Backbone as a chain_set.jsonl record, in Angstrom:
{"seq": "XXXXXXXXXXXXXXXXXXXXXXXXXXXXXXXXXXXXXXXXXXXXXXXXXXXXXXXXXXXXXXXXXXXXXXXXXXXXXXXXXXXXXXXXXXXXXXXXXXXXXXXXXXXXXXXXXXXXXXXXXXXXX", "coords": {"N": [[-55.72, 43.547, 49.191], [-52.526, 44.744, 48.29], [-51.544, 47.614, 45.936], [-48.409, 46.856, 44.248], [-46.817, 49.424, 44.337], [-47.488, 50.704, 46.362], [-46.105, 50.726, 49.757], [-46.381, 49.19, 53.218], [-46.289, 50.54, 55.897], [-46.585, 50.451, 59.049], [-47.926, 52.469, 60.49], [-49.838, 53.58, 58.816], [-53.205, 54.225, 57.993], [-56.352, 52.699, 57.891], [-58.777, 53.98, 55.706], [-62.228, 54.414, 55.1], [-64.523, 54.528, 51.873], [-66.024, 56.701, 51.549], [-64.689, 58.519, 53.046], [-62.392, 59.091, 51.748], [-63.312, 60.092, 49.078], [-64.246, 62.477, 50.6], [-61.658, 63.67, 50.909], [-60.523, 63.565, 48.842], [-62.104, 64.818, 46.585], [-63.452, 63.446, 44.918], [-66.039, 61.451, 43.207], [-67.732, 59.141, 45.155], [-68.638, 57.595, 43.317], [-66.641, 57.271, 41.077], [-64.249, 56.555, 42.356], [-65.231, 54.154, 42.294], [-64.826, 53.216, 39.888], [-62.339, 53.652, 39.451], [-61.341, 51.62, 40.732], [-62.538, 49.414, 39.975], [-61.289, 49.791, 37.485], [-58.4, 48.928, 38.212], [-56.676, 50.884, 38.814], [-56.814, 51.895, 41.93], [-56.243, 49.762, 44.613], [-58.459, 48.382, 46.688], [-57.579, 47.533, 50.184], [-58.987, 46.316, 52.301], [-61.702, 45.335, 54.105], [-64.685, 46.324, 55.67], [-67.053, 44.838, 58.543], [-68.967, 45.057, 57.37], [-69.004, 45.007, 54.667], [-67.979, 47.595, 53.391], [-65.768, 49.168, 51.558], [-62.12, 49.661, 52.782], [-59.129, 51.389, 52.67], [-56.17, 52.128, 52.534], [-54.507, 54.762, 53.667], [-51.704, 55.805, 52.133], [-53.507, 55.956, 49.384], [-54.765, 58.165, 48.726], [-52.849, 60.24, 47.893], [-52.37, 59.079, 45.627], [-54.849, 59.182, 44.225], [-54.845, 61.616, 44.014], [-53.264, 62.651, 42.588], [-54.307, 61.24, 40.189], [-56.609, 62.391, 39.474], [-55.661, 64.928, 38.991], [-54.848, 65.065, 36.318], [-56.963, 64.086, 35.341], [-58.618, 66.355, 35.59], [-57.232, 68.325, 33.677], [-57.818, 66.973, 31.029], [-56.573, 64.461, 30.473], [-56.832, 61.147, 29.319], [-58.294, 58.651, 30.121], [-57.639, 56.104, 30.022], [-54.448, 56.389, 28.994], [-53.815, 57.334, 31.619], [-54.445, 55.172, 33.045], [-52.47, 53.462, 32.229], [-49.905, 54.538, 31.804], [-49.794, 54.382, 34.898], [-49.992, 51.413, 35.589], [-47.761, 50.577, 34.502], [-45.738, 52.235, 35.851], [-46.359, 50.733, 38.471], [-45.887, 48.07, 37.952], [-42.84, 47.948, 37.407], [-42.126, 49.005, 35.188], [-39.822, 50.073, 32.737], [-39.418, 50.054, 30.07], [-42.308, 50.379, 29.392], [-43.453, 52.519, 30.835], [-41.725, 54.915, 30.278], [-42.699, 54.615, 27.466], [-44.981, 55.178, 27.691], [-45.043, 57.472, 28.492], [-43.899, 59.212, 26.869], [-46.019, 58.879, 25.139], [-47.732, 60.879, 26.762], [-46.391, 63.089, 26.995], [-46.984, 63.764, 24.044], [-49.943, 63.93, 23.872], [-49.823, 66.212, 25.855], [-48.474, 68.118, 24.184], [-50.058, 68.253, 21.671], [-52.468, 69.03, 22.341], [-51.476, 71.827, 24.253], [-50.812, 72.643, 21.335], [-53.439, 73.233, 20.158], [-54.953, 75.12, 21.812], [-52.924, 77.444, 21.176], [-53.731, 77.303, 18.887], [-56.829, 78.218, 19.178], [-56.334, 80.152, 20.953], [-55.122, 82.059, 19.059], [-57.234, 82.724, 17.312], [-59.075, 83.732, 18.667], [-57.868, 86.34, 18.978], [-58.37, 86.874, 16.138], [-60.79, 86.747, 15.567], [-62.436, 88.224, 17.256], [-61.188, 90.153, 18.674], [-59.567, 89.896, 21.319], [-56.568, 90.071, 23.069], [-54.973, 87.842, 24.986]], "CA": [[-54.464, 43.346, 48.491], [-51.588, 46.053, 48.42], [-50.713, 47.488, 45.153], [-47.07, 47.119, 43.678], [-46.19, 50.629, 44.619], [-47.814, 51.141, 48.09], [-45.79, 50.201, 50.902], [-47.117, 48.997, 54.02], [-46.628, 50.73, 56.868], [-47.341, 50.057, 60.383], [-48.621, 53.892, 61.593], [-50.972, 53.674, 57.816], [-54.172, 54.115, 58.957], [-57.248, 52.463, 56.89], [-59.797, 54.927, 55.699], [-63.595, 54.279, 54.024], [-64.745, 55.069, 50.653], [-66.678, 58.153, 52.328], [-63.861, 59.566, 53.763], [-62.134, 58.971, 50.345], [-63.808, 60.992, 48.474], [-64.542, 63.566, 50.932], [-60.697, 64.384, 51.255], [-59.765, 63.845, 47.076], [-63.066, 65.783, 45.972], [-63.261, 62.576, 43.464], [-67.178, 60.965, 43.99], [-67.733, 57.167, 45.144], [-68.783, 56.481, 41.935], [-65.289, 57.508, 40.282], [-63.791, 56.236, 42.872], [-65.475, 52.682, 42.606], [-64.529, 52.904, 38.57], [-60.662, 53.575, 39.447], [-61.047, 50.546, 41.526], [-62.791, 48.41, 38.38], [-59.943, 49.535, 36.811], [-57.483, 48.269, 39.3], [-56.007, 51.855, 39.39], [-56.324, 51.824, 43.074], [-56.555, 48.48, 45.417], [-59.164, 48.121, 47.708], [-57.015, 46.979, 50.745], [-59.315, 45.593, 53.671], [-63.178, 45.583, 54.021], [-65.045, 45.994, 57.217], [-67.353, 43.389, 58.638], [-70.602, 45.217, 56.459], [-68.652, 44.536, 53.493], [-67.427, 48.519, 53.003], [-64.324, 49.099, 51.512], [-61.186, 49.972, 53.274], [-58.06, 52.02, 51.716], [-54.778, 53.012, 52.911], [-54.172, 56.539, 53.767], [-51.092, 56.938, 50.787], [-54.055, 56.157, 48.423], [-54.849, 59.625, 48.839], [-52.073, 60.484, 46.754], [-52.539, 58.433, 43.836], [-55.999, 59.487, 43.637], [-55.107, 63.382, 43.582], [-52.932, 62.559, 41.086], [-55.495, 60.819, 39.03], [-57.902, 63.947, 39.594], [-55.366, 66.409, 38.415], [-54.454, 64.313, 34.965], [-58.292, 64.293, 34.657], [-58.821, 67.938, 35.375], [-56.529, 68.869, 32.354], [-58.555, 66.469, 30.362], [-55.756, 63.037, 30.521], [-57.939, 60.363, 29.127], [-57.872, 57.486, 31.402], [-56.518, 55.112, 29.506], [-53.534, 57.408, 29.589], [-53.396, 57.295, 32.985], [-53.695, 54.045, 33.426], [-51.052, 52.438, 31.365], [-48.888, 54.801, 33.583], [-49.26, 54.091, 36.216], [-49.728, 50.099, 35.006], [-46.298, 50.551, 33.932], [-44.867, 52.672, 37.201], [-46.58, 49.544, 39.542], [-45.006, 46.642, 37.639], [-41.344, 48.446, 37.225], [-41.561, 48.298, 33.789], [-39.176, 50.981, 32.256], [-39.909, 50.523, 28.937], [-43.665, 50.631, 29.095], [-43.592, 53.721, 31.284], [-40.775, 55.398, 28.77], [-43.379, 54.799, 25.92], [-46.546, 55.918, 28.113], [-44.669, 59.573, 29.055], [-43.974, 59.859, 25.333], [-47.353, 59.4, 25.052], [-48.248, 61.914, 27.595], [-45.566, 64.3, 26.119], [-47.626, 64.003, 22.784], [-51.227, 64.717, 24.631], [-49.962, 67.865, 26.028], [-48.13, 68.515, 23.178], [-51.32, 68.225, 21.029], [-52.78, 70.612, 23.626], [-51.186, 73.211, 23.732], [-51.335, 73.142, 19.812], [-55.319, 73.22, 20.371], [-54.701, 76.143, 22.808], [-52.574, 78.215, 20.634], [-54.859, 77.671, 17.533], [-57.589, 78.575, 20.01], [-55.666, 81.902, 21.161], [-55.378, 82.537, 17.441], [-58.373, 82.348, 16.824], [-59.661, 84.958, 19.546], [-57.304, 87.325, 18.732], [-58.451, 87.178, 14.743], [-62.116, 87.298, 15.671], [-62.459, 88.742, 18.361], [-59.965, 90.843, 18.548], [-59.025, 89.764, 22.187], [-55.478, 89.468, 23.257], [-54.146, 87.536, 26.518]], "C": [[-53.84, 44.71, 48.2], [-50.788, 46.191, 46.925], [-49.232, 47.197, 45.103], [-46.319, 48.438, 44.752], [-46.997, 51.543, 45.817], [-47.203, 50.326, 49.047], [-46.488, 50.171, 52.102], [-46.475, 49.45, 55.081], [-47.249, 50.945, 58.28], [-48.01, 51.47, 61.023], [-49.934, 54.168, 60.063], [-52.13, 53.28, 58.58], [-55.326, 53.437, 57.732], [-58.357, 53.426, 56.723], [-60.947, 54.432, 54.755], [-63.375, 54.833, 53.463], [-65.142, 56.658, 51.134], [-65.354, 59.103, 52.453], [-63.021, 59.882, 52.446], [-62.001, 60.155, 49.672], [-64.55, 62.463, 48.975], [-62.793, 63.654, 50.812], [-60.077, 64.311, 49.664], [-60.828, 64.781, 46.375], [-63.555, 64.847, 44.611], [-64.945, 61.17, 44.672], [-66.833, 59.628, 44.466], [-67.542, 57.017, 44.022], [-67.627, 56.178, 41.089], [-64.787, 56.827, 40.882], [-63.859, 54.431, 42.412], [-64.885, 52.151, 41.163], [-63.106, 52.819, 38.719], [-60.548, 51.883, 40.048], [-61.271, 49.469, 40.079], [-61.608, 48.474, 37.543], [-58.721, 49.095, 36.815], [-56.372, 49.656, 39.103], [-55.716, 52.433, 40.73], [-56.868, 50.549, 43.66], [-57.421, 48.812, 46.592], [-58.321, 47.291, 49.334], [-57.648, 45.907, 52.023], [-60.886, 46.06, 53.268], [-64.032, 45.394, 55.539], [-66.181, 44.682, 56.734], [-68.411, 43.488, 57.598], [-70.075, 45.003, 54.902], [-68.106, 45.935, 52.773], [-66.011, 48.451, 52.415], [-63.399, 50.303, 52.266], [-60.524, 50.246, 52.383], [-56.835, 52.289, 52.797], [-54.569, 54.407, 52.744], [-53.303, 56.884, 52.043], [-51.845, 56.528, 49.203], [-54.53, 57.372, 47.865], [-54.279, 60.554, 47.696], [-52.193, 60.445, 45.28], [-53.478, 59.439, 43.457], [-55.828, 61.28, 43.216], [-54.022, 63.342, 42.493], [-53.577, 62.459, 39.386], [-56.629, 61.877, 38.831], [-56.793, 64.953, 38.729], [-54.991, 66.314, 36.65], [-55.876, 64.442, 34.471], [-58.731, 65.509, 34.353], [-58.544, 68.496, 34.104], [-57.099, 68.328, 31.297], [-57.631, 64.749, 29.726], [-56.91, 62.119, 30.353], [-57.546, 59.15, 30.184], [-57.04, 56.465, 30.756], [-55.35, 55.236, 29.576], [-53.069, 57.238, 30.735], [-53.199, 55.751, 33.321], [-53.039, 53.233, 33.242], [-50.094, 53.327, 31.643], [-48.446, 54.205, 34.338], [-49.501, 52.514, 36.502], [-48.079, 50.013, 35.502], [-45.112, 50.483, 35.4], [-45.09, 51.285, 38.274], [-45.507, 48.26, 39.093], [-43.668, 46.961, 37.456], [-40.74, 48.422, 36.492], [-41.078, 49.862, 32.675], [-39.482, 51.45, 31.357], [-41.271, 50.907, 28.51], [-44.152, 52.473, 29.966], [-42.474, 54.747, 30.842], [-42.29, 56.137, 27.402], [-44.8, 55.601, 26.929], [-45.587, 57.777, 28.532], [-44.391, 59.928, 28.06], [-45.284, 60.097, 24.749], [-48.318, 60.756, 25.185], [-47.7, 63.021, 27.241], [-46.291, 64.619, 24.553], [-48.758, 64.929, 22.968], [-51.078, 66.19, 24.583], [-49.413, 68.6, 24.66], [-49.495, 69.287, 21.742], [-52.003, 69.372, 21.978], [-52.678, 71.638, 23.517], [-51.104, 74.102, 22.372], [-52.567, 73.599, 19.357], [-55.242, 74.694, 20.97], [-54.138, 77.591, 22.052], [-53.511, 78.487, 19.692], [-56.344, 78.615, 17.934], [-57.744, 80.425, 20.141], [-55.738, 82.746, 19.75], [-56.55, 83.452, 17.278], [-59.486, 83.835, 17.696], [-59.137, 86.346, 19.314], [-57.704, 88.129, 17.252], [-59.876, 87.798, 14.745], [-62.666, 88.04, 16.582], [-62.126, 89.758, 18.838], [-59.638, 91.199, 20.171], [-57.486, 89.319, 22.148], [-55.488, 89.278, 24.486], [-53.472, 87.58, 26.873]], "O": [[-54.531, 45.685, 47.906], [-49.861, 45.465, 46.565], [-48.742, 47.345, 46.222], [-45.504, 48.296, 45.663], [-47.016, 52.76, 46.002], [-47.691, 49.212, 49.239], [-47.297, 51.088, 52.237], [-45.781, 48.511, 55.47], [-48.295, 51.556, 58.498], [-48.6, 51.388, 62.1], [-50.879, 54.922, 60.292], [-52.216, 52.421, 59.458], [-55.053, 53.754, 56.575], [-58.932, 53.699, 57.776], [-60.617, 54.044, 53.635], [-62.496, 55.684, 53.602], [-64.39, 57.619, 50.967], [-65.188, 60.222, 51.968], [-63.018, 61.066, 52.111], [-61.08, 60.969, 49.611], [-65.15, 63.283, 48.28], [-62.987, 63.927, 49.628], [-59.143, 65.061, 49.381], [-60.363, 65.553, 45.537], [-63.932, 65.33, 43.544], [-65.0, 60.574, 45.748], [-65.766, 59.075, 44.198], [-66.56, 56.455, 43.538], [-67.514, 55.121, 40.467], [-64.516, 55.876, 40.149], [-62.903, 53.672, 42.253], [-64.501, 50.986, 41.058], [-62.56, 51.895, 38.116], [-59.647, 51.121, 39.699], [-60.402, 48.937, 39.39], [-61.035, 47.524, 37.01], [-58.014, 48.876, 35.832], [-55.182, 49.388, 39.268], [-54.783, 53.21, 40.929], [-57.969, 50.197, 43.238], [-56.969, 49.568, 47.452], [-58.761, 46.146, 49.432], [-57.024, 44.989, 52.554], [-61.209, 46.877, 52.406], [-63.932, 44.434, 56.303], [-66.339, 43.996, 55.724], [-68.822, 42.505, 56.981], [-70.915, 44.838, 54.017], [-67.731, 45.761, 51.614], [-65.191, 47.651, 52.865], [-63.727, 51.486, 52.365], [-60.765, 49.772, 51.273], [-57.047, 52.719, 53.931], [-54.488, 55.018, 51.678], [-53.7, 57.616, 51.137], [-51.25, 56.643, 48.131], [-54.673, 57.558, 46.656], [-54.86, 61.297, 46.904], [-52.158, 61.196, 44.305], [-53.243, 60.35, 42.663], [-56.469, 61.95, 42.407], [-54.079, 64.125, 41.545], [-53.496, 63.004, 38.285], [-57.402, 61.915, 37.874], [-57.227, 65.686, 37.841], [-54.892, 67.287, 35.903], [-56.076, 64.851, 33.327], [-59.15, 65.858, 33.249], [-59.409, 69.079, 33.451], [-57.035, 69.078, 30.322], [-58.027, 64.086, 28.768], [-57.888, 62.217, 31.094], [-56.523, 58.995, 30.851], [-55.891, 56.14, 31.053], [-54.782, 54.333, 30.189], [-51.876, 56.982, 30.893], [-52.172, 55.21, 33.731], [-52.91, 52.245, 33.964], [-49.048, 52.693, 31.782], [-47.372, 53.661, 34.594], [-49.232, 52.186, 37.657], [-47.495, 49.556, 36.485], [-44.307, 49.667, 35.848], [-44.102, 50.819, 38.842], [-44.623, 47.713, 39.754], [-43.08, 45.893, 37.278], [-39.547, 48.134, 36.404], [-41.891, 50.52, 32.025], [-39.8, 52.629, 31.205], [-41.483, 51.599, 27.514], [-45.0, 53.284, 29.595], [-42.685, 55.741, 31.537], [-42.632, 57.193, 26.87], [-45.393, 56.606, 26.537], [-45.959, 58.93, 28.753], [-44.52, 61.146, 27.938], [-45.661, 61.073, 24.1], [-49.096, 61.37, 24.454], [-48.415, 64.018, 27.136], [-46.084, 65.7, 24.002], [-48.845, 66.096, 22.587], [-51.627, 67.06, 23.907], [-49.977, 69.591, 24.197], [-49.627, 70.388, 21.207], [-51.723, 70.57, 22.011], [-53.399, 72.438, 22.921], [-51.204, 75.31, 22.154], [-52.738, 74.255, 18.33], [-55.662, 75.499, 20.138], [-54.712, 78.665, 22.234], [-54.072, 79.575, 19.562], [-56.835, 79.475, 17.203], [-58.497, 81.337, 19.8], [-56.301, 83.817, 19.52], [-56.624, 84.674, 17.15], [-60.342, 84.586, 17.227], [-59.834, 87.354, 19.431], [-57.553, 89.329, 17.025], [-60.213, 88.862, 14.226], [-63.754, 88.5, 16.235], [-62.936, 90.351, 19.551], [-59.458, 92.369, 20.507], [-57.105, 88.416, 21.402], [-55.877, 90.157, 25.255], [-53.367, 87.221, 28.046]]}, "num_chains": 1, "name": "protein.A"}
């Protein structure tokens, strides 16, 4: 089944979990949890019962890696991109205010942080 916000194209090629996660740097196991989460769709399954993906899953997923990197809690992410699939304005409105808070909060952590090195430390960056 083809999320919301993946179109189907006829030159999309299907790719295994393996290959997956060798080209996002994001393990199976993460991988298999985005799926539990229905943050990405499993699209096709060979005959051994592997799962199949669509090439512009690729995308998503390095998306979802770089929101994690920074430390984006998932939930976060996925009432996103919830939101962005179903075309729902207002729920993806209120989730980027969200996300505008996060970093917000952040960088407040960050500064206090910097502070903080500079007082004890007596490093500046």
């Amino acid at each position: 089944m083809r999320a919301k916000n993946e179109a189907c194209h006829k030159d999309d090629k299907l790719i295994r979990l393996s290959t997956l996660a060798e080209q996002t740097g994001i393990s199976t196991h993460c991988i298999r949890t985005y799926i539990d989460r229905g943050l990405i769709q499993v699209n096709d399954r060979t005959a051994g019962g592997m799962f199949l993906f669509y090439e512009p899953v690729i995308e998503r997923l390095r998306f979802i890696r770089t929101a994690r990197d920074v430390g984006v809690p998932l939930e976060q992410i996925d009432r996103l991109l919830a939101a962005r699939n179903n075309r729902d304005d207002d729920a993806t409105e209120t989730s980027l205010a969200e996300l505008t808070q996060y970093i917000e909060a952040c960088r407040n952590r960050l500064n206090c942080f910097e502070q903080s090195l500079k007082q004890h430390l007596g490093i500046v960056l």
